[in-house]
JSON list of C-alpha atoms in Angstrom, two decimals:
[
{"chain": "A", "resi": 1371, "resn": "MET", "atom": "CA", "xyz": [36.83, -2.42, -9.77]},
{"chain": "A", "resi": 1372, "resn": "LYS", "atom": "CA", "xyz": [35.66, -4.51, -6.79]},
{"chain": "A", "resi": 1373, "resn": "ASN", "atom": "CA", "xyz": [32.03, -5.58, -7.07]},
{"chain": "A", "resi": 1374, "resn": "LYS", "atom": "CA", "xyz": [29.78, -4.69, -4.16]},
{"chain": "A", "resi": 1375, "resn": "GLY", "atom": "CA", "xyz": [28.75, -7.62, -1.98]},
{"chain": "A", "resi": 1376, "resn": "ILE", "atom": "CA", "xyz": [25.32, -9.23, -1.87]},
{"chain": "A", "resi": 1377, "resn": "LEU", "atom": "CA", "xyz": [23.10, -9.05, 1.21]},
{"chain": "A", "resi": 1378, "resn": "ALA", "atom": "CA", "xyz": [21.58, -12.47, 2.01]},
{"chain": "A", "resi": 1379, "resn": "VAL", "atom": "CA", "xyz": [19.00, -12.96, 4.74]},
{"chain": "A", "resi": 1380, "resn": "VAL", "atom": "CA", "xyz": [18.68, -16.47, 6.16]},
{"chain": "A", "resi": 1381, "resn": "SER", "atom": "CA", "xyz": [15.73, -17.50, 8.33]},
{"chain": "A", "resi": 1382, "resn": "GLY", "atom": "CA", "xyz": [14.25, -20.84, 9.30]},
{"chain": "A", "resi": 1383, "resn": "PHE", "atom": "CA", "xyz": [12.60, -22.86, 11.99]},
{"chain": "A", "resi": 1384, "resn": "SER", "atom": "CA", "xyz": [14.44, -23.56, 15.23]},
{"chain": "A", "resi": 1385, "resn": "GLY", "atom": "CA", "xyz": [16.03, -26.96, 14.63]},
{"chain": "A", "resi": 1386, "resn": "ALA", "atom": "CA", "xyz": [16.27, -26.53, 10.84]},
{"chain": "A", "resi": 1387, "resn": "GLY", "atom": "CA", "xyz": [20.07, -26.28, 11.11]},
{"chain": "A", "resi": 1388, "resn": "LYS", "atom": "CA", "xyz": [20.68, -22.63, 10.19]},
{"chain": "A", "resi": 1389, "resn": "GLY", "atom": "CA", "xyz": [23.68, -22.29, 12.49]},
{"chain": "A", "resi": 1390, "resn": "THR", "atom": "CA", "xyz": [25.35, -25.43, 11.13]},
{"chain": "A", "resi": 1391, "resn": "LEU", "atom": "CA", "xyz": [24.73, -24.24, 7.56]},
{"chain": "A", "resi": 1392, "resn": "MET", "atom": "CA", "xyz": [26.26, -20.81, 8.23]},
{"chain": "A", "resi": 1393, "resn": "LYS", "atom": "CA", "xyz": [29.30, -22.37, 9.89]},
{"chain": "A", "resi": 1394, "resn": "ALA", "atom": "CA", "xyz": [29.89, -24.72, 6.94]},
{"chain": "A", "resi": 1395, "resn": "LEU", "atom": "CA", "xyz": [29.38, -21.93, 4.38]},
{"chain": "A", "resi": 1396, "resn": "LEU", "atom": "CA", "xyz": [31.96, -19.71, 6.11]},
{"chain": "A", "resi": 1397, "resn": "GLN", "atom": "CA", "xyz": [34.42, -22.62, 6.37]},
{"chain": "A", "resi": 1398, "resn": "ASN", "atom": "CA", "xyz": [34.05, -23.60, 2.70]},
{"chain": "A", "resi": 1399, "resn": "TYR", "atom": "CA", "xyz": [34.19, -20.13, 1.14]},
{"chain": "A", "resi": 1400, "resn": "ASP", "atom": "CA", "xyz": [36.09, -17.00, 2.10]},
{"chain": "A", "resi": 1401, "resn": "ASN", "atom": "CA", "xyz": [33.94, -14.35, 0.41]},
{"chain": "A", "resi": 1402, "resn": "TYR", "atom": "CA", "xyz": [31.26, -14.30, 3.15]},
{"chain": "A", "resi": 1403, "resn": "ALA", "atom": "CA", "xyz": [30.86, -12.20, 6.27]},
{"chain": "A", "resi": 1404, "resn": "LEU", "atom": "CA", "xyz": [28.33, -13.14, 8.93]},
{"chain": "A", "resi": 1405, "resn": "SER", "atom": "CA", "xyz": [26.64, -10.01, 10.24]},
{"chain": "A", "resi": 1406, "resn": "ILE", "atom": "CA", "xyz": [27.16, -9.44, 13.95]},
{"chain": "A", "resi": 1407, "resn": "SER", "atom": "CA", "xyz": [24.07, -8.34, 15.86]},
{"chain": "A", "resi": 1408, "resn": "ALA", "atom": "CA", "xyz": [23.97, -5.72, 18.58]},
{"chain": "A", "resi": 1409, "resn": "THR", "atom": "CA", "xyz": [22.27, -6.62, 21.87]},
{"chain": "A", "resi": 1410, "resn": "THR", "atom": "CA", "xyz": [21.58, -5.16, 25.29]},
{"chain": "A", "resi": 1411, "resn": "ARG", "atom": "CA", "xyz": [21.93, -8.52, 27.07]},
{"chain": "A", "resi": 1412, "resn": "SER", "atom": "CA", "xyz": [25.08, -9.22, 29.08]},
{"chain": "A", "resi": 1413, "resn": "PRO", "atom": "CA", "xyz": [27.87, -11.28, 27.53]},
{"chain": "A", "resi": 1414, "resn": "ARG", "atom": "CA", "xyz": [27.81, -14.95, 28.46]},
{"chain": "A", "resi": 1415, "resn": "GLU", "atom": "CA", "xyz": [30.97, -16.74, 29.52]},
{"chain": "A", "resi": 1416, "resn": "GLY", "atom": "CA", "xyz": [33.43, -16.94, 26.62]},
{"chain": "A", "resi": 1417, "resn": "GLU", "atom": "CA", "xyz": [31.64, -14.32, 24.50]},
{"chain": "A", "resi": 1418, "resn": "ALA", "atom": "CA", "xyz": [33.58, -11.28, 23.27]},
{"chain": "A", "resi": 1419, "resn": "ASP", "atom": "CA", "xyz": [32.32, -7.88, 22.17]},
{"chain": "A", "resi": 1420, "resn": "GLY", "atom": "CA", "xyz": [32.47, -7.58, 18.37]},
{"chain": "A", "resi": 1421, "resn": "ARG", "atom": "CA", "xyz": [32.76, -11.34, 17.89]},
{"chain": "A", "resi": 1422, "resn": "GLU", "atom": "CA", "xyz": [29.49, -12.98, 19.03]},
{"chain": "A", "resi": 1423, "resn": "TYR", "atom": "CA", "xyz": [27.64, -9.67, 19.47]},
{"chain": "A", "resi": 1424, "resn": "PHE", "atom": "CA", "xyz": [28.19, -5.96, 19.85]},
{"chain": "A", "resi": 1425, "resn": "PHE", "atom": "CA", "xyz": [27.20, -5.56, 23.51]},
{"chain": "A", "resi": 1426, "resn": "LEU", "atom": "CA", "xyz": [25.49, -2.21, 24.16]},
{"chain": "A", "resi": 1427, "resn": "THR", "atom": "CA", "xyz": [23.76, -0.49, 27.04]},
{"chain": "A", "resi": 1428, "resn": "GLU", "atom": "CA", "xyz": [20.02, 0.13, 26.72]},
{"chain": "A", "resi": 1429, "resn": "GLU", "atom": "CA", "xyz": [20.71, 3.87, 26.26]},
{"chain": "A", "resi": 1430, "resn": "ALA", "atom": "CA", "xyz": [23.29, 3.31, 23.51]},
{"chain": "A", "resi": 1431, "resn": "PHE", "atom": "CA", "xyz": [20.96, 0.90, 21.69]},
{"chain": "A", "resi": 1432, "resn": "GLU", "atom": "CA", "xyz": [18.02, 3.32, 21.83]},
{"chain": "A", "resi": 1433, "resn": "GLU", "atom": "CA", "xyz": [20.27, 6.08, 20.51]},
{"chain": "A", "resi": 1434, "resn": "LYS", "atom": "CA", "xyz": [21.10, 3.85, 17.53]},
{"chain": "A", "resi": 1435, "resn": "ILE", "atom": "CA", "xyz": [17.36, 3.37, 16.94]},
{"chain": "A", "resi": 1436, "resn": "ARG", "atom": "CA", "xyz": [16.80, 7.16, 16.98]},
{"chain": "A", "resi": 1437, "resn": "ASN", "atom": "CA", "xyz": [19.72, 7.74, 14.58]},
{"chain": "A", "resi": 1438, "resn": "ASN", "atom": "CA", "xyz": [18.51, 5.05, 12.13]},
{"chain": "A", "resi": 1439, "resn": "GLU", "atom": "CA", "xyz": [21.77, 3.14, 12.65]},
{"chain": "A", "resi": 1440, "resn": "LEU", "atom": "CA", "xyz": [20.04, -0.25, 12.76]},
{"chain": "A", "resi": 1441, "resn": "ILE", "atom": "CA", "xyz": [18.64, -2.03, 9.69]},
{"chain": "A", "resi": 1442, "resn": "GLU", "atom": "CA", "xyz": [16.17, -3.89, 11.91]},
{"chain": "A", "resi": 1443, "resn": "TYR", "atom": "CA", "xyz": [15.70, -4.52, 15.60]},
{"chain": "A", "resi": 1444, "resn": "ALA", "atom": "CA", "xyz": [13.36, -6.33, 17.96]},
{"chain": "A", "resi": 1445, "resn": "ARG", "atom": "CA", "xyz": [12.91, -6.83, 21.67]},
{"chain": "A", "resi": 1446, "resn": "TYR", "atom": "CA", "xyz": [12.97, -10.37, 23.07]},
{"chain": "A", "resi": 1447, "resn": "VAL", "atom": "CA", "xyz": [12.61, -11.19, 26.76]},
{"chain": "A", "resi": 1448, "resn": "ASN", "atom": "CA", "xyz": [13.54, -7.69, 28.04]},
{"chain": "A", "resi": 1449, "resn": "HIS", "atom": "CA", "xyz": [16.53, -7.25, 25.72]},
{"chain": "A", "resi": 1450, "resn": "TYR", "atom": "CA", "xyz": [17.02, -5.53, 22.38]},
{"chain": "A", "resi": 1451, "resn": "TYR", "atom": "CA", "xyz": [18.62, -7.28, 19.40]},
{"chain": "A", "resi": 1452, "resn": "GLY", "atom": "CA", "xyz": [19.38, -5.54, 16.11]},
{"chain": "A", "resi": 1453, "resn": "THR", "atom": "CA", "xyz": [21.51, -5.40, 12.96]},
{"chain": "A", "resi": 1454, "resn": "PRO", "atom": "CA", "xyz": [24.00, -2.48, 12.81]},
{"chain": "A", "resi": 1455, "resn": "ARG", "atom": "CA", "xyz": [23.81, -0.75, 9.43]},
{"chain": "A", "resi": 1456, "resn": "ASP", "atom": "CA", "xyz": [27.44, 0.47, 9.27]},
{"chain": "A", "resi": 1457, "resn": "TYR", "atom": "CA", "xyz": [28.93, -3.03, 9.80]},
{"chain": "A", "resi": 1458, "resn": "VAL", "atom": "CA", "xyz": [26.79, -4.55, 7.02]},
{"chain": "A", "resi": 1459, "resn": "GLU", "atom": "CA", "xyz": [27.40, -1.74, 4.54]},
{"chain": "A", "resi": 1460, "resn": "GLN", "atom": "CA", "xyz": [31.15, -1.65, 5.24]},
{"chain": "A", "resi": 1461, "resn": "LYS", "atom": "CA", "xyz": [31.48, -5.40, 4.56]},
{"chain": "A", "resi": 1462, "resn": "MET", "atom": "CA", "xyz": [29.40, -5.12, 1.36]},
{"chain": "A", "resi": 1463, "resn": "ALA", "atom": "CA", "xyz": [31.56, -2.20, 0.20]},
{"chain": "A", "resi": 1464, "resn": "GLU", "atom": "CA", "xyz": [34.62, -4.43, 0.72]},
{"chain": "A", "resi": 1465, "resn": "GLY", "atom": "CA", "xyz": [33.03, -6.90, -1.72]},
{"chain": "A", "resi": 1466, "resn": "LYS", "atom": "CA", "xyz": [31.99, -9.41, 0.95]},
{"chain": "A", "resi": 1467, "resn": "ASP", "atom": "CA", "xyz": [28.63, -11.17, 0.66]},
{"chain": "A", "resi": 1468, "resn": "VAL", "atom": "CA", "xyz": [26.97, -10.51, 4.01]},
{"chain": "A", "resi": 1469, "resn": "ILE", "atom": "CA", "xyz": [24.71, -13.07, 5.68]},
{"chain": "A", "resi": 1470, "resn": "LEU", "atom": "CA", "xyz": [22.07, -11.98, 8.17]},
{"chain": "A", "resi": 1471, "resn": "GLU", "atom": "CA", "xyz": [20.54, -14.78, 10.23]},
{"chain": "A", "resi": 1472, "resn": "ILE", "atom": "CA", "xyz": [17.30, -13.26, 11.52]},
{"chain": "A", "resi": 1473, "resn": "GLU", "atom": "CA", "xyz": [13.59, -13.85, 12.08]},
{"chain": "A", "resi": 1474, "resn": "ILE", "atom": "CA", "xyz": [10.83, -13.30, 9.51]},
{"chain": "A", "resi": 1475, "resn": "GLN", "atom": "CA", "xyz": [9.79, -9.83, 10.79]},
{"chain": "A", "resi": 1476, "resn": "GLY", "atom": "CA", "xyz": [13.38, -8.61, 10.61]},
{"chain": "A", "resi": 1477, "resn": "ALA", "atom": "CA", "xyz": [13.85, -10.15, 7.17]},
{"chain": "A", "resi": 1478, "resn": "LEU", "atom": "CA", "xyz": [10.89, -8.19, 5.79]},
{"chain": "A", "resi": 1479, "resn": "LYS", "atom": "CA", "xyz": [12.30, -4.94, 7.25]},
{"chain": "A", "resi": 1480, "resn": "VAL", "atom": "CA", "xyz": [15.63, -5.66, 5.54]},
{"chain": "A", "resi": 1481, "resn": "LYS", "atom": "CA", "xyz": [13.91, -6.28, 2.18]},
{"chain": "A", "resi": 1482, "resn": "GLU", "atom": "CA", "xyz": [12.10, -2.93, 2.45]},
{"chain": "A", "resi": 1483, "resn": "GLN", "atom": "CA", "xyz": [15.41, -1.09, 2.79]},
{"chain": "A", "resi": 1484, "resn": "TYR", "atom": "CA", "xyz": [17.52, -3.32, 0.52]},
{"chain": "A", "resi": 1485, "resn": "PRO", "atom": "CA", "xyz": [15.26, -4.51, -2.32]},
{"chain": "A", "resi": 1486, "resn": "ASP", "atom": "CA", "xyz": [18.17, -6.39, -3.92]},
{"chain": "A", "resi": 1487, "resn": "ALA", "atom": "CA", "xyz": [18.71, -8.53, -0.82]},
{"chain": "A", "resi": 1488, "resn": "ILE", "atom": "CA", "xyz": [18.09, -12.26, -1.32]},
{"chain": "A", "resi": 1489, "resn": "LEU", "atom": "CA", "xyz": [15.82, -13.93, 1.27]},
{"chain": "A", "resi": 1490, "resn": "LEU", "atom": "CA", "xyz": [16.42, -17.64, 1.97]},
{"chain": "A", "resi": 1491, "resn": "PHE", "atom": "CA", "xyz": [14.27, -19.82, 4.21]},
{"chain": "A", "resi": 1492, "resn": "VAL", "atom": "CA", "xyz": [15.77, -23.03, 5.63]},
{"chain": "A", "resi": 1493, "resn": "MET", "atom": "CA", "xyz": [13.45, -25.99, 6.25]},
{"chain": "A", "resi": 1494, "resn": "PRO", "atom": "CA", "xyz": [13.85, -29.65, 7.16]},
{"chain": "A", "resi": 1495, "resn": "PRO", "atom": "CA", "xyz": [12.40, -32.15, 4.66]},
{"chain": "A", "resi": 1496, "resn": "ASN", "atom": "CA", "xyz": [9.26, -32.54, 6.83]},
{"chain": "A", "resi": 1497, "resn": "ALA", "atom": "CA", "xyz": [7.75, -31.61, 10.20]},
{"chain": "A", "resi": 1498, "resn": "LEU", "atom": "CA", "xyz": [8.55, -34.96, 11.83]},
{"chain": "A", "resi": 1499, "resn": "THR", "atom": "CA", "xyz": [12.26, -34.50, 11.05]},
{"chain": "A", "resi": 1500, "resn": "LEU", "atom": "CA", "xyz": [12.07, -31.07, 12.72]},
{"chain": "A", "resi": 1501, "resn": "LYS", "atom": "CA", "xyz": [10.53, -32.58, 15.88]},
{"chain": "A", "resi": 1502, "resn": "ASN", "atom": "CA", "xyz": [13.13, -35.37, 15.93]},
{"chain": "A", "resi": 1503, "resn": "ARG", "atom": "CA", "xyz": [15.98, -32.87, 15.59]},
{"chain": "A", "resi": 1504, "resn": "LEU", "atom": "CA", "xyz": [14.65, -30.74, 18.45]},
{"chain": "A", "resi": 1505, "resn": "THR", "atom": "CA", "xyz": [14.13, -33.84, 20.63]},
{"chain": "A", "resi": 1506, "resn": "GLY", "atom": "CA", "xyz": [17.53, -35.26, 19.62]},
{"chain": "A", "resi": 1507, "resn": "ARG", "atom": "CA", "xyz": [19.37, -32.25, 21.02]},
{"chain": "A", "resi": 1508, "resn": "GLY", "atom": "CA", "xyz": [18.53, -33.56, 24.48]},
{"chain": "A", "resi": 1509, "resn": "THR", "atom": "CA", "xyz": [18.95, -30.06, 25.91]},
{"chain": "A", "resi": 1510, "resn": "GLU", "atom": "CA", "xyz": [15.34, -28.88, 26.04]},
{"chain": "A", "resi": 1511, "resn": "THR", "atom": "CA", "xyz": [12.24, -29.83, 28.01]},
{"chain": "A", "resi": 1512, "resn": "GLU", "atom": "CA", "xyz": [9.06, -31.14, 26.37]},
{"chain": "A", "resi": 1513, "resn": "GLU", "atom": "CA", "xyz": [7.43, -27.74, 27.00]},
{"chain": "A", "resi": 1514, "resn": "VAL", "atom": "CA", "xyz": [10.23, -25.88, 25.20]},
{"chain": "A", "resi": 1515, "resn": "ILE", "atom": "CA", "xyz": [10.07, -28.29, 22.24]},
{"chain": "A", "resi": 1516, "resn": "ASP", "atom": "CA", "xyz": [6.29, -27.87, 22.00]},
{"chain": "A", "resi": 1517, "resn": "ALA", "atom": "CA", "xyz": [6.70, -24.07, 22.13]},
{"chain": "A", "resi": 1518, "resn": "ARG", "atom": "CA", "xyz": [9.30, -24.20, 19.33]},
{"chain": "A", "resi": 1519, "resn": "LEU", "atom": "CA", "xyz": [7.03, -26.38, 17.17]},
{"chain": "A", "resi": 1520, "resn": "LYS", "atom": "CA", "xyz": [4.09, -24.02, 17.76]},
{"chain": "A", "resi": 1521, "resn": "ARG", "atom": "CA", "xyz": [6.30, -21.09, 16.79]},
{"chain": "A", "resi": 1522, "resn": "ALA", "atom": "CA", "xyz": [7.38, -22.96, 13.64]},
{"chain": "A", "resi": 1523, "resn": "ALA", "atom": "CA", "xyz": [3.70, -23.38, 12.70]},
{"chain": "A", "resi": 1524, "resn": "ASP", "atom": "CA", "xyz": [3.25, -19.60, 13.07]},
{"chain": "A", "resi": 1525, "resn": "GLU", "atom": "CA", "xyz": [6.42, -18.86, 11.08]},
{"chain": "A", "resi": 1526, "resn": "ALA", "atom": "CA", "xyz": [5.28, -21.19, 8.27]},
{"chain": "A", "resi": 1527, "resn": "GLU", "atom": "CA", "xyz": [2.58, -18.60, 7.49]},
{"chain": "A", "resi": 1528, "resn": "GLY", "atom": "CA", "xyz": [5.20, -16.06, 6.34]},
{"chain": "A", "resi": 1529, "resn": "ILE", "atom": "CA", "xyz": [7.41, -18.19, 4.07]},
{"chain": "A", "resi": 1530, "resn": "GLU", "atom": "CA", "xyz": [5.91, -16.82, 0.82]},
{"chain": "A", "resi": 1531, "resn": "ALA", "atom": "CA", "xyz": [7.71, -13.51, 1.46]},
{"chain": "A", "resi": 1532, "resn": "TYR", "atom": "CA", "xyz": [11.05, -15.27, 0.80]},
{"chain": "A", "resi": 1533, "resn": "ASP", "atom": "CA", "xyz": [12.80, -15.69, -2.54]},
{"chain": "A", "resi": 1534, "resn": "TYR", "atom": "CA", "xyz": [14.04, -19.27, -2.12]},
{"chain": "A", "resi": 1535, "resn": "ILE", "atom": "CA", "xyz": [13.49, -22.35, 0.05]},
{"chain": "A", "resi": 1536, "resn": "LEU", "atom": "CA", "xyz": [16.47, -24.45, 1.12]},
{"chain": "A", "resi": 1537, "resn": "ILE", "atom": "CA", "xyz": [15.69, -28.00, 2.27]},
{"chain": "A", "resi": 1538, "resn": "ASN", "atom": "CA", "xyz": [18.37, -28.96, 4.78]},
{"chain": "A", "resi": 1539, "resn": "ASP", "atom": "CA", "xyz": [18.43, -32.72, 4.38]},
{"chain": "A", "resi": 1540, "resn": "ASP", "atom": "CA", "xyz": [21.98, -33.27, 3.12]},
{"chain": "A", "resi": 1541, "resn": "LEU", "atom": "CA", "xyz": [24.18, -30.58, 4.72]},
{"chain": "A", "resi": 1542, "resn": "ASP", "atom": "CA", "xyz": [26.87, -30.44, 2.01]},
{"chain": "A", "resi": 1543, "resn": "ALA", "atom": "CA", "xyz": [24.30, -30.25, -0.79]},
{"chain": "A", "resi": 1544, "resn": "CYS", "atom": "CA", "xyz": [22.38, -27.53, 1.07]},
{"chain": "A", "resi": 1545, "resn": "VAL", "atom": "CA", "xyz": [25.54, -25.43, 1.64]},
{"chain": "A", "resi": 1546, "resn": "GLU", "atom": "CA", "xyz": [26.43, -25.71, -2.04]},
{"chain": "A", "resi": 1547, "resn": "GLN", "atom": "CA", "xyz": [22.91, -24.72, -3.09]},
{"chain": "A", "resi": 1548, "resn": "MET", "atom": "CA", "xyz": [22.97, -21.70, -0.76]},
{"chain": "A", "resi": 1549, "resn": "HIS", "atom": "CA", "xyz": [26.34, -20.63, -2.16]},
{"chain": "A", "resi": 1550, "resn": "CYS", "atom": "CA", "xyz": [25.10, -20.94, -5.77]},
{"chain": "A", "resi": 1551, "resn": "LEU", "atom": "CA", "xyz": [21.92, -18.95, -5.08]},
{"chain": "A", "resi": 1552, "resn": "ILE", "atom": "CA", "xyz": [23.84, -16.10, -3.44]},
{"chain": "A", "resi": 1553, "resn": "GLN", "atom": "CA", "xyz": [26.54, -16.02, -6.12]},
{"chain": "A", "resi": 1554, "resn": "GLY", "atom": "CA", "xyz": [23.88, -16.00, -8.83]},
{"chain": "A", "resi": 1555, "resn": "GLN", "atom": "CA", "xyz": [22.69, -12.66, -7.46]},
{"chain": "A", "resi": 1556, "resn": "HIS", "atom": "CA", "xyz": [25.94, -11.07, -8.68]},
{"chain": "A", "resi": 1557, "resn": "CYS", "atom": "CA", "xyz": [24.68, -11.52, -12.25]},
{"chain": "A", "resi": 1558, "resn": "ARG", "atom": "CA", "xyz": [21.44, -9.57, -11.71]},
{"chain": "A", "resi": 1559, "resn": "VAL", "atom": "CA", "xyz": [21.04, -6.49, -13.87]},
{"chain": "A", "resi": 1560, "resn": "SER", "atom": "CA", "xyz": [20.45, -4.34, -10.77]},
{"chain": "A", "resi": 1561, "resn": "GLN", "atom": "CA", "xyz": [23.86, -5.40, -9.43]},
{"chain": "A", "resi": 1562, "resn": "ASN", "atom": "CA", "xyz": [25.64, -4.37, -12.63]},
{"chain": "A", "resi": 1563, "resn": "LEU", "atom": "CA", "xyz": [24.29, -0.93, -13.54]},
{"chain": "A", "resi": 1564, "resn": "GLU", "atom": "CA", "xyz": [27.77, 0.60, -13.54]},
{"chain": "A", "resi": 1565, "resn": "LEU", "atom": "CA", "xyz": [29.08, -2.09, -15.88]},
{"chain": "A", "resi": 1566, "resn": "ILE", "atom": "CA", "xyz": [26.08, -1.61, -18.21]},
{"chain": "A", "resi": 1567, "resn": "GLN", "atom": "CA", "xyz": [26.68, 2.16, -18.30]},
{"chain": "A", "resi": 1568, "resn": "GLN", "atom": "CA", "xyz": [30.35, 1.55, -19.02]},
{"chain": "A", "resi": 1569, "resn": "MET", "atom": "CA", "xyz": [29.46, -0.75, -21.93]},
{"chain": "A", "resi": 1570, "resn": "ARG", "atom": "CA", "xyz": [27.08, 1.87, -23.37]},
{"chain": "A", "resi": 1571, "resn": "SER", "atom": "CA", "xyz": [29.76, 4.55, -23.21]},
{"chain": "A", "resi": 1572, "resn": "GLN", "atom": "CA", "xyz": [32.35, 2.29, -24.85]},
{"chain": "A", "resi": 1573, "resn": "LEU", "atom": "CA", "xyz": [29.95, 1.31, -27.65]},
{"chain": "A", "resi": 1574, "resn": "LYS", "atom": "CA", "xyz": [29.26, 4.97, -28.42]},
{"chain": "A", "resi": 1575, "resn": "GLU", "atom": "CA", "xyz": [32.98, 5.65, -28.71]},
{"chain": "A", "resi": 1576, "resn": "LEU", "atom": "CA", "xyz": [33.58, 2.85, -31.25]}
]
């Protein structure tokens, strides 16, 4: 019998290295699936439908909202972004551990619907490291960096809602820790109710 996959939600400050972590986790282990979000924005050059995003019209997205086909969704800068329920549940049914990389508000919505989901928050070792990483990218203006740091300060108020903190200082160590935390979830009693019931039945037959 194939065990059902775990749902893991990963959030973190901009510049904390979430994307790099996810990439390394998927390269190192083959039992993960990264959830693909749906969006109403247009594809950028090189993006493909069903790979980077599921690209939907505004009408199609709103129909998904009405039909409860999204685990969570939000609107950013005139476009919708959301997590399709069927994709996540299909991958979990296949035994894949599904990773959702989303913001705090979305993470809390996921936890409401999937109480067994594990919530992980990625942080740099300190605030100065975060600022240096954002500055080191060399792709953003001072105003954008300041806005990202201000947003991080706001996000820091919601971290207690998460199950675990991951300090992304040494990438390899952080990837390994993330993998161990997610795999540990497979041993939870709530993940093994069928096995427990099976054991009870077998014991009664002895």
